[in-house]
mmCIF file of C-alpha atoms in Angstrom:
data_model
loop_
_atom_site.group_PDB
_atom_site.id
_atom_site.type_symbol
_atom_site.label_atom_id
_atom_site.label_comp_id
_atom_site.label_asym_id
_atom_site.label_seq_id
_atom_site.Cartn_x
_atom_site.Cartn_y
_atom_site.Cartn_z
ATOM 1 C CA MET A 980 42.331 36.256 -33.028
ATOM 2 C CA ASN A 981 40.727 33.215 -32.470
ATOM 3 C CA GLU A 982 38.649 32.492 -35.580
ATOM 4 C CA ASN A 983 42.023 31.850 -37.535
ATOM 5 C CA LEU A 984 42.400 29.014 -34.881
ATOM 6 C CA SER A 985 39.300 27.934 -35.992
ATOM 7 C CA VAL A 986 40.319 27.287 -38.758
ATOM 8 C CA LEU A 987 42.974 25.589 -38.702
ATOM 9 C CA GLY A 988 41.096 23.397 -36.170
ATOM 10 C CA VAL A 989 38.365 22.485 -38.712
ATOM 11 C CA PHE A 990 40.341 21.528 -41.749
ATOM 12 C CA ALA A 991 42.808 19.071 -39.308
ATOM 13 C CA LEU A 992 39.910 17.534 -37.983
ATOM 14 C CA LEU A 993 38.302 16.748 -41.606
ATOM 15 C CA SER A 994 41.772 16.366 -42.570
ATOM 16 C CA VAL A 995 42.155 12.874 -40.311
ATOM 17 C CA LEU A 996 38.351 12.247 -41.071
ATOM 18 C CA ALA A 997 38.767 11.841 -45.107
ATOM 19 C CA VAL A 998 39.019 8.532 -45.807
ATOM 20 C CA GLY A 999 37.560 8.032 -48.934
ATOM 21 C CA GLY A 1000 38.629 11.352 -50.121
ATOM 22 C CA GLY A 1001 37.835 14.270 -50.866
ATOM 23 C CA ALA A 1002 34.118 13.157 -51.932
ATOM 24 C CA ALA A 1003 33.870 11.822 -49.474
ATOM 25 C CA VAL A 1004 34.483 14.495 -46.558
ATOM 26 C CA LEU A 1005 31.925 16.640 -48.263
ATOM 27 C CA PRO A 1006 29.215 16.136 -45.622
ATOM 28 C CA GLU A 1007 31.303 16.361 -43.054
ATOM 29 C CA THR A 1008 32.897 19.703 -44.574
ATOM 30 C CA LYS A 1009 29.677 21.621 -45.307
ATOM 31 C CA ALA A 1010 28.156 20.778 -41.899
ATOM 32 C CA LEU A 1011 31.301 22.472 -40.286
ATOM 33 C CA VAL A 1012 31.472 25.231 -42.304
ATOM 34 C CA VAL A 1013 27.785 26.367 -43.252
ATOM 35 C CA GLU A 1014 26.240 24.930 -40.380
ATOM 36 C CA SER A 1015 28.041 24.697 -37.063
ATOM 37 C CA HIS A 1016 30.126 28.301 -37.850
ATOM 38 C CA HIS A 1017 28.240 29.550 -40.395
ATOM 39 C CA TRP A 1018 31.206 30.714 -42.491
ATOM 40 C CA LEU A 1019 29.122 30.260 -46.025
ATOM 41 C CA THR A 1020 25.370 29.987 -46.785
ATOM 42 C CA ASP A 1021 24.498 27.188 -49.197
ATOM 43 C CA ASP A 1022 24.474 28.909 -52.292
ATOM 44 C CA GLN A 1023 28.705 29.437 -51.651
ATOM 45 C CA PHE A 1024 29.371 26.523 -50.693
ATOM 46 C CA ARG A 1025 27.952 25.207 -53.855
ATOM 47 C CA ASP A 1026 29.730 28.231 -55.684
ATOM 48 C CA ILE A 1027 32.783 27.349 -54.495
ATOM 49 C CA TYR A 1028 32.699 24.170 -54.651
ATOM 50 C CA GLY A 1029 32.112 24.297 -58.100
ATOM 51 C CA LEU A 1030 35.394 26.503 -58.100
ATOM 52 C CA GLY A 1031 37.183 23.617 -56.875
ATOM 53 C CA GLN A 1032 35.850 22.043 -60.118
ATOM 54 C CA VAL A 1033 37.483 24.558 -62.591
ATOM 55 C CA VAL A 1034 40.938 24.096 -61.589
ATOM 56 C CA PRO A 1035 43.726 21.286 -61.657
ATOM 57 C CA GLY A 1036 44.507 19.374 -59.428
ATOM 58 C CA PRO A 1037 42.578 18.075 -56.111
ATOM 59 C CA ASN A 1038 39.272 19.390 -55.796
ATOM 60 C CA MET A 1039 39.023 20.161 -52.123
ATOM 61 C CA LEU A 1040 41.408 22.272 -52.705
ATOM 62 C CA MET A 1041 38.485 24.813 -52.484
ATOM 63 C CA VAL A 1042 39.311 24.791 -49.138
ATOM 64 C CA ILE A 1043 41.750 27.379 -49.612
ATOM 65 C CA VAL A 1044 38.843 29.709 -50.705
ATOM 66 C CA ILE A 1045 36.903 29.094 -48.132
ATOM 67 C CA GLY A 1046 39.778 29.630 -45.545
ATOM 68 C CA TYR A 1047 39.889 32.881 -47.947
ATOM 69 C CA HIS A 1048 36.039 33.766 -47.053
ATOM 70 C CA VAL A 1049 36.996 33.316 -43.596
ATOM 71 C CA THR A 1050 39.908 35.919 -42.531
ATOM 72 C CA GLY A 1051 41.118 36.877 -45.666
ATOM 73 C CA TYR A 1052 44.804 34.885 -47.036
ATOM 74 C CA ILE A 1053 45.913 34.159 -43.606
ATOM 75 C CA GLY A 1054 42.556 31.616 -43.492
ATOM 76 C CA ALA A 1055 43.752 30.061 -46.871
ATOM 77 C CA LEU A 1056 46.539 29.533 -45.602
ATOM 78 C CA LEU A 1057 45.755 28.207 -42.669
ATOM 79 C CA ALA A 1058 42.943 26.081 -44.470
ATOM 80 C CA PHE A 1059 45.481 24.912 -46.936
ATOM 81 C CA LEU A 1060 48.051 23.613 -43.810
ATOM 82 C CA GLY A 1061 44.967 22.614 -41.683
ATOM 83 C CA PHE A 1062 43.505 20.062 -44.825
ATOM 84 C CA PHE A 1063 47.207 19.175 -46.025
ATOM 85 C CA VAL A 1064 49.676 18.389 -43.316
ATOM 86 C CA PRO A 1065 47.608 15.790 -40.668
ATOM 87 C CA ALA A 1066 46.714 13.608 -43.698
ATOM 88 C CA GLY A 1067 50.001 13.654 -45.651
ATOM 89 C CA LEU A 1068 52.117 13.312 -42.291
ATOM 90 C CA ILE A 1069 49.542 9.900 -41.518
ATOM 91 C CA SER A 1070 50.284 8.732 -44.716
ATOM 92 C CA TRP A 1071 54.091 9.631 -45.062
ATOM 93 C CA GLY A 1072 54.646 7.327 -41.278
ATOM 94 C CA ALA A 1073 52.101 4.418 -42.788
ATOM 95 C CA SER A 1074 53.335 4.295 -45.976
ATOM 96 C CA ARG A 1075 56.895 3.538 -44.200
ATOM 97 C CA VAL A 1076 56.009 0.941 -42.207
ATOM 98 C CA TRP A 1077 53.032 -0.138 -44.828
ATOM 99 C CA ASP A 1078 55.573 -3.142 -46.152
ATOM 100 C CA HIS A 1079 56.271 -4.970 -42.885
ATOM 101 C CA PHE A 1080 52.337 -5.917 -43.498
ATOM 102 C CA GLU A 1081 53.480 -6.925 -46.664
ATOM 103 C CA GLY A 1082 52.171 -10.657 -46.653
ATOM 104 C CA SER A 1083 48.907 -10.152 -43.352
ATOM 105 C CA PRO A 1084 46.297 -11.327 -44.588
ATOM 106 C CA TRP A 1085 44.687 -8.284 -42.746
ATOM 107 C CA ARG A 1086 46.188 -6.109 -44.794
ATOM 108 C CA ARG A 1087 43.507 -7.632 -47.829
ATOM 109 C CA SER A 1088 40.449 -7.553 -44.872
ATOM 110 C CA LEU A 1089 41.492 -3.395 -44.825
ATOM 111 C CA GLN A 1090 41.086 -2.748 -48.470
ATOM 112 C CA ARG A 1091 38.550 -5.453 -48.747
ATOM 113 C CA GLY A 1092 36.443 -3.955 -46.290
ATOM 114 C CA MET A 1093 36.874 -0.047 -46.589
ATOM 115 C CA ALA A 1094 36.192 -0.190 -50.187
ATOM 116 C CA PRO A 1095 32.472 -0.264 -49.982
ATOM 117 C CA MET A 1096 32.331 2.019 -46.679
ATOM 118 C CA VAL A 1097 34.064 4.700 -49.243
ATOM 119 C CA VAL A 1098 31.579 3.930 -52.227
ATOM 120 C CA GLY A 1099 28.719 5.205 -49.303
ATOM 121 C CA LEU A 1100 30.831 7.796 -48.482
ATOM 122 C CA MET A 1101 31.077 8.875 -52.096
ATOM 123 C CA ALA A 1102 27.766 8.936 -52.253
ATOM 124 C CA ALA A 1103 26.755 10.837 -49.209
ATOM 125 C CA GLY A 1104 29.002 13.221 -50.982
ATOM 126 C CA THR A 1105 27.500 13.283 -54.505
ATOM 127 C CA ILE A 1106 23.731 14.261 -52.159
ATOM 128 C CA SER A 1107 25.313 16.763 -50.351
ATOM 129 C CA ILE A 1108 26.462 18.938 -52.996
ATOM 130 C CA ALA A 1109 23.679 17.371 -55.255
ATOM 131 C CA ARG A 1110 20.779 19.070 -51.988
ATOM 132 C CA THR A 1111 22.309 22.244 -53.065
ATOM 133 C CA ALA A 1112 23.153 22.269 -56.061
ATOM 134 C CA ILE A 1113 20.003 20.980 -58.023
ATOM 135 C CA ASP A 1114 17.049 22.946 -57.706
ATOM 136 C CA GLY A 1115 14.992 22.707 -61.071
ATOM 137 C CA ALA A 1116 14.877 20.930 -64.693
ATOM 138 C CA LEU A 1117 17.605 22.730 -66.055
ATOM 139 C CA THR A 1118 19.666 21.546 -63.651
ATOM 140 C CA ILE A 1119 18.511 18.598 -63.832
ATOM 141 C CA ALA A 1120 19.927 18.674 -67.555
ATOM 142 C CA ILE A 1121 22.469 19.507 -66.461
ATOM 143 C CA ALA A 1122 23.444 16.725 -64.668
ATOM 144 C CA ILE A 1123 22.278 13.645 -66.207
ATOM 145 C CA ALA A 1124 24.419 15.281 -69.462
ATOM 146 C CA VAL A 1125 27.498 15.664 -67.664
ATOM 147 C CA PHE A 1126 27.095 12.200 -65.931
ATOM 148 C CA ALA A 1127 26.529 10.365 -69.084
ATOM 149 C CA GLY A 1128 29.069 12.298 -70.619
ATOM 150 C CA VAL A 1129 31.625 11.042 -68.288
ATOM 151 C CA TYR A 1130 30.510 7.329 -67.615
ATOM 152 C CA PHE A 1131 29.279 6.324 -71.261
ATOM 153 C CA VAL A 1132 32.387 8.580 -73.915
ATOM 154 C CA LYS A 1133 35.318 7.839 -71.904
ATOM 155 C CA ARG A 1134 37.232 9.965 -73.567
ATOM 156 C CA VAL A 1135 36.088 13.083 -72.940
ATOM 157 C CA ASN A 1136 37.873 15.136 -70.530
ATOM 158 C CA PRO A 1137 35.689 15.794 -67.449
ATOM 159 C CA ALA A 1138 36.869 19.877 -66.931
ATOM 160 C CA LEU A 1139 35.553 20.585 -70.505
ATOM 161 C CA LEU A 1140 31.613 18.998 -69.147
ATOM 162 C CA VAL A 1141 32.115 21.302 -66.025
ATOM 163 C CA LEU A 1142 32.697 24.218 -67.959
ATOM 164 C CA GLY A 1143 30.328 23.210 -70.687
ATOM 165 C CA GLY A 1144 27.524 22.858 -67.875
ATOM 166 C CA GLY A 1145 28.400 26.314 -66.359
ATOM 167 C CA LEU A 1146 28.419 27.792 -70.006
ATOM 168 C CA VAL A 1147 24.685 26.178 -70.217
ATOM 169 C CA GLY A 1148 23.540 27.887 -66.907
ATOM 170 C CA LEU A 1149 25.540 31.474 -67.647
ATOM 171 C CA ALA A 1150 23.565 31.432 -71.279
ATOM 172 C CA PHE A 1151 20.080 30.405 -69.369
ATOM 173 C CA LEU A 1152 19.774 31.254 -66.082
ATOM 174 C CA SER A 1153 21.744 34.837 -66.411
ATOM 175 C CA MET B 114 59.731 -10.395 -49.717
ATOM 176 C CA SER B 115 58.236 -13.710 -50.175
ATOM 177 C CA THR B 116 55.149 -12.896 -52.030
ATOM 178 C CA PRO B 117 53.890 -14.754 -54.170
ATOM 179 C CA ALA B 118 52.012 -11.812 -57.007
ATOM 180 C CA PRO B 119 49.563 -12.764 -58.560
ATOM 181 C CA PRO B 120 49.104 -13.618 -62.053
ATOM 182 C CA GLY B 121 49.478 -10.039 -64.043
ATOM 183 C CA PRO B 122 47.278 -6.822 -63.554
ATOM 184 C CA GLY B 123 44.395 -7.979 -66.252
ATOM 185 C CA PRO B 124 44.755 -7.245 -70.054
ATOM 186 C CA ALA B 125 48.356 -6.779 -71.413
ATOM 187 C CA ALA B 126 50.983 -5.441 -68.936
ATOM 188 C CA SER B 127 53.140 -4.909 -72.240
ATOM 189 C CA GLY B 128 55.911 -7.470 -71.796
ATOM 190 C CA THR B 129 57.775 -5.774 -68.836
ATOM 191 C CA SER B 130 58.852 -7.933 -66.034
ATOM 192 C CA THR B 131 58.290 -6.723 -62.981
ATOM 193 C CA ALA B 132 60.286 -9.100 -60.706
ATOM 194 C CA SER B 133 64.022 -7.319 -60.972
ATOM 195 C CA TYR B 134 62.310 -3.938 -60.642
ATOM 196 C CA ALA B 135 63.509 -1.289 -58.371
ATOM 197 C CA VAL B 136 62.751 2.157 -56.920
ATOM 198 C CA PRO B 137 65.367 4.491 -58.832
ATOM 199 C CA ARG B 138 66.833 6.257 -56.665
ATOM 200 C CA ASP B 139 68.939 9.069 -58.040
ATOM 201 C CA VAL B 140 66.057 10.750 -59.237
ATOM 202 C CA LEU B 141 67.127 14.328 -58.763
ATOM 203 C CA LEU B 142 64.512 16.753 -56.054
ATOM 204 C CA TRP B 143 64.246 19.368 -59.290
ATOM 205 C CA GLU B 144 62.977 16.404 -61.290
ATOM 206 C CA ILE B 145 61.201 15.187 -59.281
ATOM 207 C CA PHE B 146 58.778 19.081 -58.562
ATOM 208 C CA LEU B 147 58.817 18.948 -62.504
ATOM 209 C CA THR B 148 57.085 16.197 -62.588
ATOM 210 C CA PHE B 149 54.230 16.665 -60.393
ATOM 211 C CA LEU B 150 54.108 20.626 -60.992
ATOM 212 C CA PHE B 151 53.073 19.097 -64.334
ATOM 213 C CA ILE B 152 50.483 16.255 -63.061
ATOM 214 C CA GLY B 153 49.341 19.503 -60.605
ATOM 215 C CA ALA B 154 48.765 21.836 -63.916
ATOM 216 C CA VAL B 155 47.202 19.292 -66.416
ATOM 217 C CA SER B 156 44.886 16.937 -64.217
ATOM 218 C CA PHE B 157 41.657 18.920 -64.654
ATOM 219 C CA GLY B 158 37.891 17.007 -63.255
ATOM 220 C CA GLY B 159 39.085 14.769 -60.696
ATOM 221 C CA GLY B 160 40.699 11.566 -61.378
ATOM 222 C CA VAL B 161 43.830 12.754 -60.799
ATOM 223 C CA VAL B 162 45.217 8.545 -60.038
ATOM 224 C CA ALA B 163 44.793 8.537 -63.740
ATOM 225 C CA TYR B 164 47.440 11.224 -64.779
ATOM 226 C CA LEU B 165 49.702 10.038 -61.624
ATOM 227 C CA ARG B 166 49.496 6.446 -64.007
ATOM 228 C CA ALA B 167 50.187 7.667 -66.917
ATOM 229 C CA GLU B 168 53.240 9.757 -65.641
ATOM 230 C CA LEU B 169 54.856 7.841 -63.026
ATOM 231 C CA VAL B 170 54.554 4.189 -64.453
ATOM 232 C CA LEU B 171 54.554 4.759 -68.053
ATOM 233 C CA LYS B 172 56.300 7.797 -68.627
ATOM 234 C CA LYS B 173 58.828 8.254 -66.052
ATOM 235 C CA ARG B 174 58.607 4.636 -65.352
ATOM 236 C CA TRP B 175 59.675 5.334 -61.219
ATOM 237 C CA LEU B 176 57.342 2.586 -60.120
ATOM 238 C CA ASP B 177 55.818 0.117 -61.804
ATOM 239 C CA GLU B 178 52.592 -1.509 -62.044
ATOM 240 C CA GLU B 179 52.738 -2.991 -58.749
ATOM 241 C CA HIS B 180 54.873 -0.544 -56.868
ATOM 242 C CA PHE B 181 51.601 1.923 -57.730
ATOM 243 C CA LEU B 182 48.798 0.282 -57.064
ATOM 244 C CA SER B 183 50.479 -1.053 -53.597
ATOM 245 C CA ALA B 184 51.470 3.035 -52.588
ATOM 246 C CA LEU B 185 47.745 3.888 -54.024
ATOM 247 C CA GLY B 186 45.912 1.053 -51.526
ATOM 248 C CA ILE B 187 47.499 2.792 -48.925
ATOM 249 C CA ALA B 188 46.162 6.157 -50.303
ATOM 250 C CA GLN B 189 43.050 5.062 -50.280
ATOM 251 C CA ALA B 190 43.183 3.610 -47.020
ATOM 252 C CA LEU B 191 44.166 6.632 -44.693
ATOM 253 C CA PRO B 192 42.708 9.664 -44.734
ATOM 254 C CA GLY B 193 43.412 12.599 -47.054
ATOM 255 C CA LEU B 194 43.275 12.740 -50.735
ATOM 256 C CA ASN B 195 44.467 10.025 -53.072
ATOM 257 C CA ALA B 196 46.104 12.761 -55.518
ATOM 258 C CA THR B 197 48.382 14.512 -52.744
ATOM 259 C CA ASN B 198 48.719 11.006 -50.189
ATOM 260 C CA MET B 199 50.198 9.204 -53.696
ATOM 261 C CA SER B 200 52.288 11.918 -54.251
ATOM 262 C CA ILE B 201 53.992 12.413 -50.729
ATOM 263 C CA ILE B 202 53.782 7.857 -50.937
ATOM 264 C CA VAL B 203 55.815 8.307 -54.189
ATOM 265 C CA GLY B 204 58.343 11.536 -53.609
ATOM 266 C CA ASP B 205 59.110 9.812 -50.181
ATOM 267 C CA ARG B 206 60.121 6.741 -51.991
ATOM 268 C CA LEU B 207 62.063 8.254 -54.343
ATOM 269 C CA ARG B 208 63.929 11.348 -52.387
ATOM 270 C CA GLY B 209 62.970 10.468 -48.512
ATOM 271 C CA VAL B 210 61.266 13.829 -46.912
ATOM 272 C CA ALA B 211 62.420 16.134 -49.512
ATOM 273 C CA GLY B 212 61.599 14.473 -52.277
ATOM 274 C CA ALA B 213 58.207 13.985 -50.516
ATOM 275 C CA ILE B 214 57.440 17.533 -49.625
ATOM 276 C CA ILE B 215 58.752 18.731 -53.046
ATOM 277 C CA ALA B 216 56.252 16.429 -54.674
ATOM 278 C CA PHE B 217 53.035 17.511 -52.771
ATOM 279 C CA LEU B 218 53.615 21.057 -53.035
ATOM 280 C CA GLY B 219 54.261 20.452 -56.820
ATOM 281 C CA MET B 220 51.092 19.023 -56.956
ATOM 282 C CA THR B 221 48.725 21.596 -55.213
ATOM 283 C CA LEU B 222 50.927 25.200 -56.302
ATOM 284 C CA PRO B 223 48.976 25.032 -59.609
ATOM 285 C CA GLY B 224 45.851 24.045 -58.817
ATOM 286 C CA GLY B 225 46.269 26.242 -55.441
ATOM 287 C CA THR B 226 46.230 29.235 -56.717
ATOM 288 C CA MET B 227 44.553 28.926 -59.465
ATOM 289 C CA VAL B 228 41.460 28.162 -56.807
ATOM 290 C CA LEU B 229 42.705 31.154 -54.562
ATOM 291 C CA VAL B 230 42.912 33.930 -57.660
ATOM 292 C CA LEU B 231 39.731 32.695 -59.074
ATOM 293 C CA GLY B 232 38.206 32.297 -54.971
ATOM 294 C CA VAL B 233 39.315 36.209 -54.605
ATOM 295 C CA LEU B 234 37.501 37.166 -58.304
ATOM 296 C CA TYR B 235 34.127 35.203 -56.575
ATOM 297 C CA ALA B 236 34.197 37.286 -53.198
ATOM 298 C CA SER B 237 34.368 40.387 -54.942
ATOM 299 C CA ASN B 238 31.838 39.510 -58.001
ATOM 300 C CA ALA B 239 29.227 37.360 -55.099
ATOM 301 C CA HIS B 240 26.390 39.383 -56.856
ATOM 302 C CA ASN B 241 27.033 39.677 -60.524
ATOM 303 C CA PRO B 242 24.612 37.530 -61.992
ATOM 304 C CA TYR B 243 26.106 35.982 -64.871
ATOM 305 C CA VAL B 244 29.075 34.682 -62.138
ATOM 306 C CA ASN B 245 25.654 33.030 -60.065
ATOM 307 C CA ALA B 246 25.132 31.455 -63.050
ATOM 308 C CA THR B 247 27.953 29.890 -64.317
ATOM 309 C CA LEU B 248 28.539 28.603 -60.877
ATOM 310 C CA ILE B 249 24.592 27.148 -60.982
ATOM 311 C CA GLY B 250 26.381 25.914 -64.065
ATOM 312 C CA VAL B 251 29.404 24.657 -62.614
ATOM 313 C CA GLY B 252 27.712 23.023 -59.209
ATOM 314 C CA ALA B 253 25.081 20.864 -61.591
ATOM 315 C CA ALA B 254 28.241 19.851 -63.497
ATOM 316 C CA ALA B 255 29.585 18.579 -60.473
ATOM 317 C CA VAL B 256 26.944 16.486 -59.690
ATOM 318 C CA GLY B 257 27.232 14.824 -62.569
ATOM 319 C CA MET B 258 30.373 14.019 -62.347
ATOM 320 C CA LEU B 259 30.747 13.177 -59.173
ATOM 321 C CA SER B 260 27.392 10.604 -59.520
ATOM 322 C CA ALA B 261 29.598 8.850 -62.425
ATOM 323 C CA VAL B 262 32.954 8.927 -60.768
ATOM 324 C CA THR B 263 30.509 6.855 -57.570
ATOM 325 C CA LEU B 264 29.189 5.038 -59.759
ATOM 326 C CA GLN B 265 32.426 3.629 -61.716
ATOM 327 C CA ILE B 266 34.358 3.078 -58.252
ATOM 328 C CA GLY B 267 31.048 1.490 -57.121
ATOM 329 C CA ARG B 268 29.840 -0.800 -60.151
ATOM 330 C CA LYS B 269 32.150 -3.585 -58.906
ATOM 331 C CA GLN B 270 30.718 -3.812 -55.355
ATOM 332 C CA LEU B 271 27.013 -3.480 -56.266
ATOM 333 C CA GLY B 272 26.988 -7.265 -57.609
ATOM 334 C CA SER B 273 27.422 -8.468 -53.942
ATOM 335 C CA LEU B 274 24.883 -8.696 -50.998
ATOM 336 C CA ILE B 275 26.715 -7.106 -49.109
ATOM 337 C CA ASP B 276 28.791 -4.495 -50.409
ATOM 338 C CA ILE B 277 25.544 -3.433 -51.440
ATOM 339 C CA THR B 278 24.829 -3.260 -47.570
ATOM 340 C CA ILE B 279 27.687 -1.731 -46.297
ATOM 341 C CA ILE B 280 27.051 0.853 -48.882
ATOM 342 C CA ALA B 281 23.318 1.440 -47.767
ATOM 343 C CA VAL B 282 23.946 1.557 -44.537
ATOM 344 C CA THR B 283 27.078 4.219 -44.987
ATOM 345 C CA VAL B 284 24.379 6.407 -46.738
ATOM 346 C CA LEU B 285 21.477 6.307 -44.645
ATOM 347 C CA MET B 286 23.966 7.753 -41.638
ATOM 348 C CA VAL B 287 26.025 9.858 -43.496
ATOM 349 C CA SER B 288 23.092 11.778 -45.845
ATOM 350 C CA VAL B 289 19.809 11.307 -43.911
ATOM 351 C CA LEU B 290 20.665 10.690 -39.955
ATOM 352 C CA HIS B 291 23.756 13.674 -40.330
ATOM 353 C CA ILE B 292 25.405 11.268 -38.012
ATOM 354 C CA SER B 293 29.065 12.683 -37.587
ATOM 355 C CA LEU B 294 31.804 11.217 -40.207
ATOM 356 C CA LEU B 295 33.634 10.705 -37.696
ATOM 357 C CA TRP B 296 30.750 7.795 -35.726
ATOM 358 C CA VAL B 297 30.251 6.983 -38.979
ATOM 359 C CA LEU B 298 34.251 5.894 -39.705
ATOM 360 C CA LEU B 299 34.655 4.418 -36.246
ATOM 361 C CA THR B 300 31.767 2.270 -36.591
ATOM 362 C CA VAL B 301 30.625 0.859 -40.453
ATOM 363 C CA GLY B 302 34.678 0.815 -40.912
ATOM 364 C CA PRO B 303 36.037 -1.838 -38.137
ATOM 365 C CA ALA B 304 32.294 -3.633 -39.028
ATOM 366 C CA ALA B 305 33.348 -3.580 -42.847
ATOM 367 C CA VAL B 306 36.386 -5.438 -42.251
ATOM 368 C CA LEU B 307 35.845 -7.721 -39.593
ATOM 369 C CA ILE B 308 32.991 -8.906 -41.936
ATOM 370 C CA TYR B 309 35.684 -9.924 -44.497
ATOM 371 C CA ARG B 310 38.287 -10.493 -41.811
ATOM 372 C CA PRO B 311 41.135 -13.350 -42.825
ATOM 373 C CA ARG B 312 39.610 -16.883 -43.051
ATOM 374 C CA ARG B 313 41.647 -20.222 -41.794
ATOM 375 C CA GLN B 314 40.093 -21.720 -44.748
ATOM 376 C CA ASP B 315 42.506 -20.539 -47.320
ATOM 377 C CA GLY B 316 40.937 -19.087 -50.655
ATOM 378 C CA ALA B 317 37.076 -17.826 -50.134
ATOM 379 C CA THR B 318 36.718 -14.480 -48.522
ATOM 380 C CA GLY B 319 32.977 -14.504 -49.069
ATOM 381 C CA PRO B 320 31.598 -13.682 -45.726
ATOM 382 C CA GLU B 321 30.104 -17.186 -44.046
ATOM 383 C CA PRO B 322 30.236 -16.230 -40.074
ATOM 384 C CA SER B 323 29.658 -19.953 -38.645
ATOM 385 C CA ALA B 324 28.710 -18.423 -35.100
#
């Protein structure tokens, strides 16, 4: 079915665009999945992103759930392969040639120049999720509390804070 | 290699010399798999890099600090997630292609299985008010966490006007003007690298284009 090919294509594209990691590619993921292909609503996207937060490993494993929503288990597999294999191959190849540029001053320029762009992309990713996830006093309060916990209290496990946010939501919103 | 390594990275390198270090070549595949499976299963809340460092550098000693940072540099400069890129690069250095695949699968299997199970449950409980309320809370918490992590990573850059400008232009293009990520990467990326291009007079990386 064509929809399977779309899933593979969309996530393979996102894979090679994901410079700077998962948060950096969030706005583009949302644009393609919600706005271009209408595979999910805004709220579903936020919910599925939330699922990615409560499991271990990279948050972007949530692409599996997006694929599942489109064409079931095959979509889940294709989204996983599409999102991880192209970037994985690039990394694999690059790490084999990278050491040849050990002394190149351009290597430093590359790392130095990319750093602020990646921070900008991560900030844009945060904004993209916030637009759907922040919609009132309670969600603002949860976000600020978790921010303070992660930023100022280094010893706390971030996953517990995220789960705590879920419990607060359950207690006050249901 | 004849790289004049800069003085040790910050505080306390615990006395282990990095000069005579070589990546071990005889690590068993199942050991690589189990190590990455463990990291993949316990690394809750993002921040996989910290878990990787704890296991690979401190516990297993498969990499020294310098090799770890070099691998991280590659993982960050290229597309893909740090966690999976790092597992592929480290797996490849330990045992070639087989090591890379095994490490990648170990890293993604626990979280991937769990998120799929949750996703299937979510799909069949989409209109359950308790599920929705919980996920609204989780989503809000995720915003708090993403902001904190972004600020932690970006804090260093906030002292430089050039970096602040690059960050602001990137956010403006993506969040306000909704320009496709491809174009952002193709314009801001090369521009930023050019701003920090190597200078003829050594030292000073501070940009001062004397055109």
